[in-house]
Structures are given as structure tokens and as C-alpha cells.
Amino acid sequence: MSAAAELLLETARRGELHHAILCHGPSAAALREVSVGIAKTLNCLNRTAGDDCTACQRIERRMHPDIHFIEVTGERKMISVDQIREIVAAATLRPYEGRNKVFIIDPANALSVGGSNSLLKTLEEPASDTTFILLTRSPDLLLPTIRSRCQMIFVGGEVETNDALAASIVAGLTRFSDERDTAALLGIASVIASQEEVSDAVALLGKVLCDAVAGRFPLSIEQAKLLAAADATTAAIRWLGVNADARMLVEQALAELVT
Ligand SMILES: [Zn+2]
């Protein structure tokens, strides 16, 4: 765990944690680890940052009634407004058995505009004994109205690479380069849209395109087109935060290679 994460847990242990924190960093696993660590620290029966007491065990197994995990479900890749309405309602209740209700939104960049707006008032004035933890790769992916209501903490951690996906992107780009077959680009968009962490997958596409510009693997595609496509992936990641269709965004970005 990073020094920043350790400090965060110590702040939570002293009862001085802000009621809404935005943890950001490149590693989804590190973000999850620190969020669960905070939930344990706020509810551990022995007041530790996590041990084998029944509260910590139940948090670890996601069976603690006061710890809520709000995540992406189903095909949409977004957290629904209904999910947010549920947590807004749950946030008004007293804890069932713990000291502190914790709502972990993972990833917070999967909040739609509607969901974000539904959450604003609760984020600003939560009931006592309530903590919101928003996780994201980058605060830039969230609406400013959400960011401004949270204390931002950089958690650190290593960038996670998805070698299989990177290889699949390189294979698709190479096929397009060799055969000028746009079906190869549509295939890349389809694979990326099917990933669990779509914004991470789009970011990886951007990185692969930059690698191609730098000549790390050979493609007969003009550099200007590769750069335009890489730029378009950055814009696409922002649009993902406002509920846009991932496959369409990636197809549009890759269309820069064709025009
Ligand atoms: Zn414990």
C-alpha cells in the first residue's frame, strides 16, 4: 500500500476523514484495496485498519450490511440512475450494525450525468456516520460538480497492463495496415467495448497508437493519422463519462486512420 493510502487509513482511524473522498490512481486494484481498508478502519470492532474480527471479515466477503459497493452491472458499462437513487435512500438510514456506512462507487467515471446530478446533494450534506468513496483512474473523467464536493487523494500504484488486449489491438491495426480492411478496425472497437474496464481499454488503445507513432512496431499508416486517432481516444474517454456508446466512440477514433 502506498504512503498516501497509509496516511488515508490513519486519518480514517482518527475519525478525521472527509465524508466524501475521491481516490484516484492508475491501478484499479490499489484503489479497491484502499477503499476496503477505509471501510474496515471505520467499522473494525478492534479499531484497527483491518484484522480478523467479524466486521472486517464480513467487509472482506462483501457481506457487511453497512458497506455498499456500487459498480457497473450488465451491458451498459454505466452506473444507472436507479442504482444512485438506491444509495441516496440508503444514505439517509442509520448504520445497521457498524459505526459508519460506506458507499464505494467503483469506478466513479461510470456515473452518468443523471446519476451524478442525483448524487450531488447527498455528497454535499450526507447524514452523519456516512462516507462516500469514489474511485477513478483520473479525476478529469468526472464532472466538476462531483469533483468539487470531494477531497481528492492520489493513491498511487502501478499501471495495470492487459497484454492480451494490447496484442489483439496490435493484430487488428497490423491487419488494417496490410490489407486496408476496415473490418479489422471494427473488430478492435468490438473487443474494446466488451472489456470490463472500458475506459482503461480505450486508454490502452491510445497507448498502442502512440507506440506505433514512435515506431515500436511497423505499420504503413501515416503518422498524422495515427496521432489523430490517438487524440481521438483521449476525447473518447471523456465522452464515456457522459454515457456515450463505447463501441461507437472507438469506431469514430479509429476512423481517423481511414480518412
Ligand atoms: Zn476488524
XYZ file of C-alpha atoms and ligand atoms in Angstrom:
260
model
C 0.000 0.000 0.000
C 1.327 3.462 -0.897
C 2.288 6.107 1.681
C -0.727 8.176 0.608
C -3.014 5.189 1.191
C -1.469 4.528 4.624
C -2.000 8.165 5.572
C -5.610 7.962 4.447
C -6.241 4.933 6.680
C -4.583 6.688 9.620
C -6.835 9.735 9.056
C -9.854 7.404 8.993
C -8.675 5.700 12.203
C -8.539 9.075 13.966
C -12.099 9.803 12.777
C -10.944 12.796 10.734
C -11.780 11.570 7.253
C -13.744 13.863 4.930
C -17.251 12.490 4.272
C -16.649 12.295 0.511
C -13.278 11.308 -0.877
C -12.190 10.796 -4.435
C -9.369 8.257 -4.632
C -7.557 8.265 -7.947
C -4.615 6.397 -9.427
C -3.681 4.100 -12.289
C -4.308 0.795 -10.507
C -7.941 -0.313 -10.055
C -6.726 -2.999 -7.632
C -4.875 -0.448 -5.462
C -7.953 1.802 -5.415
C -10.168 -1.109 -4.331
C -7.681 -2.136 -1.655
C -7.627 1.319 -0.082
C -11.425 1.699 -0.238
C -11.953 -1.618 1.535
C -9.217 -0.627 4.012
C -11.126 2.565 4.846
C -14.396 0.637 5.255
C -12.656 -1.727 7.690
C -10.952 1.085 9.594
C -14.305 2.845 10.070
C -16.019 -0.328 11.288
C -13.409 -2.672 12.795
C -14.505 -3.946 16.208
C -10.893 -3.664 17.402
C -10.330 -0.233 15.801
C -7.574 -1.498 13.507
C -7.172 -0.883 9.763
C -8.247 -4.460 9.138
C -7.887 -7.663 11.145
C -9.856 -10.896 11.550
C -12.752 -9.525 13.614
C -16.242 -10.409 12.382
C -16.821 -6.900 10.966
C -13.595 -6.951 8.906
C -14.286 -10.494 7.724
C -17.762 -9.541 6.561
C -16.459 -6.450 4.769
C -13.833 -8.591 3.040
C -16.549 -11.026 1.894
C -18.839 -8.128 0.909
C -21.455 -9.289 3.397
C -21.475 -6.296 5.757
C -24.862 -4.522 5.607
C -23.358 -1.059 6.056
C -20.761 -1.302 3.290
C -22.243 -0.716 -0.161
C -20.393 -1.432 -3.393
C -21.851 0.495 -6.343
C -20.477 -0.985 -9.534
C -21.261 -1.370 -13.203
C -23.673 -4.184 -13.944
C -24.910 -5.626 -17.214
C -24.177 -4.462 -20.718
C -24.410 -0.709 -20.302
C -20.966 -0.073 -18.787
C -22.520 2.723 -16.718
C -23.845 3.015 -13.168
C -27.586 3.558 -13.545
C -29.618 6.412 -12.085
C -31.667 3.756 -10.252
C -28.507 2.483 -8.517
C -27.784 6.046 -7.375
C -31.376 6.578 -6.160
C -30.997 3.433 -4.051
C -27.822 4.663 -2.383
C -29.244 8.150 -1.836
C -32.149 6.498 0.023
C -29.843 4.114 1.918
C -27.587 7.020 2.907
C -30.387 8.564 4.987
C -30.675 5.464 7.217
C -28.682 4.800 10.375
C -25.989 2.100 10.194
C -27.411 -1.368 10.890
C -24.570 -2.699 12.970
C -21.386 -0.813 12.113
C -20.215 2.631 13.179
C -20.152 4.081 9.692
C -21.993 3.464 6.438
C -19.596 3.397 3.493
C -20.567 3.750 -0.158
C -17.841 2.734 -2.594
C -18.501 3.886 -6.181
C -16.250 1.894 -8.499
C -15.430 3.355 -10.953
C -16.919 6.805 -10.368
C -16.295 7.690 -14.029
C -19.100 5.218 -14.816
C -21.595 7.654 -13.260
C -23.915 9.094 -15.895
C -24.732 12.799 -15.908
C -28.168 11.945 -14.482
C -26.625 9.703 -11.815
C -24.048 12.369 -10.936
C -26.765 15.007 -10.533
C -28.854 12.693 -8.335
C -25.855 12.244 -6.070
C -24.808 15.896 -5.641
C -26.952 16.894 -2.678
C -26.147 13.709 -0.743
C -22.434 14.163 -1.424
C -22.594 17.715 -0.142
C -24.639 17.115 3.005
C -24.551 13.425 3.878
C -26.152 12.032 7.034
C -23.709 11.621 9.902
C -21.822 8.316 10.036
C -21.736 8.196 6.236
C -18.694 8.119 3.991
C -18.599 8.160 0.204
C -15.523 6.792 -1.539
C -15.326 7.452 -5.271
C -12.693 5.539 -7.245
C -11.360 6.551 -10.636
C -8.278 6.378 -12.792
C -8.375 10.154 -13.276
C -10.472 12.926 -11.635
C -10.654 14.539 -15.104
C -13.114 11.815 -16.060
C -15.693 13.087 -13.526
C -17.995 16.084 -13.731
C -16.575 19.193 -11.991
C -19.676 19.324 -9.762
C -18.758 15.890 -8.360
C -15.041 16.660 -8.040
C -15.654 19.900 -6.147
C -17.640 18.074 -3.449
C -14.894 15.539 -2.736
C -11.492 15.572 -1.148
C -9.123 14.246 -3.809
C -6.442 11.721 -2.852
C -3.874 10.251 -5.233
C -3.458 6.631 -4.203
C -0.518 5.650 -6.410
C 0.016 2.098 -7.633
C 1.391 0.573 -10.783
C -0.328 0.880 -14.139
C -2.017 -2.403 -14.937
C -1.338 -3.682 -18.413
C -3.581 -6.004 -20.306
C -1.149 -7.821 -22.576
C -3.806 -9.932 -24.298
C -5.843 -6.870 -25.228
C -2.738 -4.964 -26.381
C -1.759 -7.912 -28.614
C -5.269 -8.021 -30.044
C -5.178 -4.274 -30.828
C -1.756 -4.583 -32.490
C -3.011 -7.555 -34.564
C -6.064 -5.559 -35.713
C -4.010 -2.485 -36.615
C -1.481 -4.626 -38.497
C -4.261 -6.281 -40.491
C -5.711 -2.885 -41.375
C -2.244 -1.634 -42.321
C -1.590 -4.656 -44.569
C -4.991 -5.107 -46.197
C -6.750 -1.745 -45.680
C -9.640 -3.802 -44.368
C -11.817 -1.572 -42.159
C -13.447 -4.700 -40.683
C -10.191 -5.065 -38.696
C -10.849 -1.659 -37.089
C -14.458 -2.558 -36.311
C -13.100 -5.719 -34.685
C -10.832 -3.644 -32.419
C -13.799 -1.463 -31.413
C -15.861 -4.527 -30.630
C -13.148 -6.097 -28.439
C -12.593 -2.837 -26.546
C -16.328 -2.288 -25.956
C -16.569 -5.776 -24.445
C -13.901 -5.122 -21.786
C -14.901 -4.831 -18.151
C -12.967 -1.571 -17.689
C -13.809 0.135 -20.972
C -12.076 3.433 -20.254
C -8.853 1.557 -19.361
C -9.162 -0.372 -22.637
C -9.613 2.849 -24.636
C -6.581 4.316 -22.842
C -4.604 1.219 -23.831
C -5.640 1.753 -27.476
C -4.298 5.312 -27.208
C -1.019 3.992 -25.826
C -0.679 1.396 -28.605
C -1.322 4.101 -31.227
C 1.403 6.257 -29.631
C 3.740 3.241 -29.668
C 3.015 2.913 -33.394
C 3.845 6.603 -33.918
C 7.131 6.009 -32.086
C 7.862 3.107 -34.441
C 7.742 0.404 -31.756
C 6.000 -1.846 -34.276
C 5.801 -1.363 -38.043
C 2.600 -0.066 -39.640
C 2.207 1.507 -43.057
C -0.144 4.207 -41.783
C 0.756 7.897 -41.866
C 1.965 9.281 -38.535
C -0.514 12.178 -38.703
C -3.398 9.713 -38.902
C -2.049 7.663 -36.011
C -1.700 10.821 -33.925
C -5.222 11.980 -34.811
C -6.593 8.602 -33.758
C -4.603 8.703 -30.503
C -6.007 12.182 -29.775
C -9.497 10.909 -30.511
C -9.094 8.161 -27.891
C -8.440 10.838 -25.238
C -11.671 12.589 -26.229
C -13.469 9.232 -26.272
C -12.530 8.562 -22.629
C -14.165 11.858 -21.657
C -17.301 11.013 -23.626
C -17.533 7.638 -21.884
C -18.206 9.639 -18.718
C -21.349 11.115 -20.255
C -22.922 7.822 -21.115
C -21.845 7.558 -24.727
C -21.623 4.233 -26.552
C -18.088 2.819 -26.237
C -18.060 0.888 -29.489
C -19.226 3.902 -31.492
C -16.615 6.160 -29.857
C -13.779 3.763 -30.639
C -15.022 3.285 -34.198
C -15.012 7.073 -34.619
C -11.494 7.351 -33.194
C -10.197 4.621 -35.495
C -11.933 6.223 -38.485
C -9.121 8.810 -38.262
C -6.854 6.101 -39.698
C -9.052 5.749 -42.781
C -9.955 9.297 -43.842
Zn -11.549 -5.688 12.489
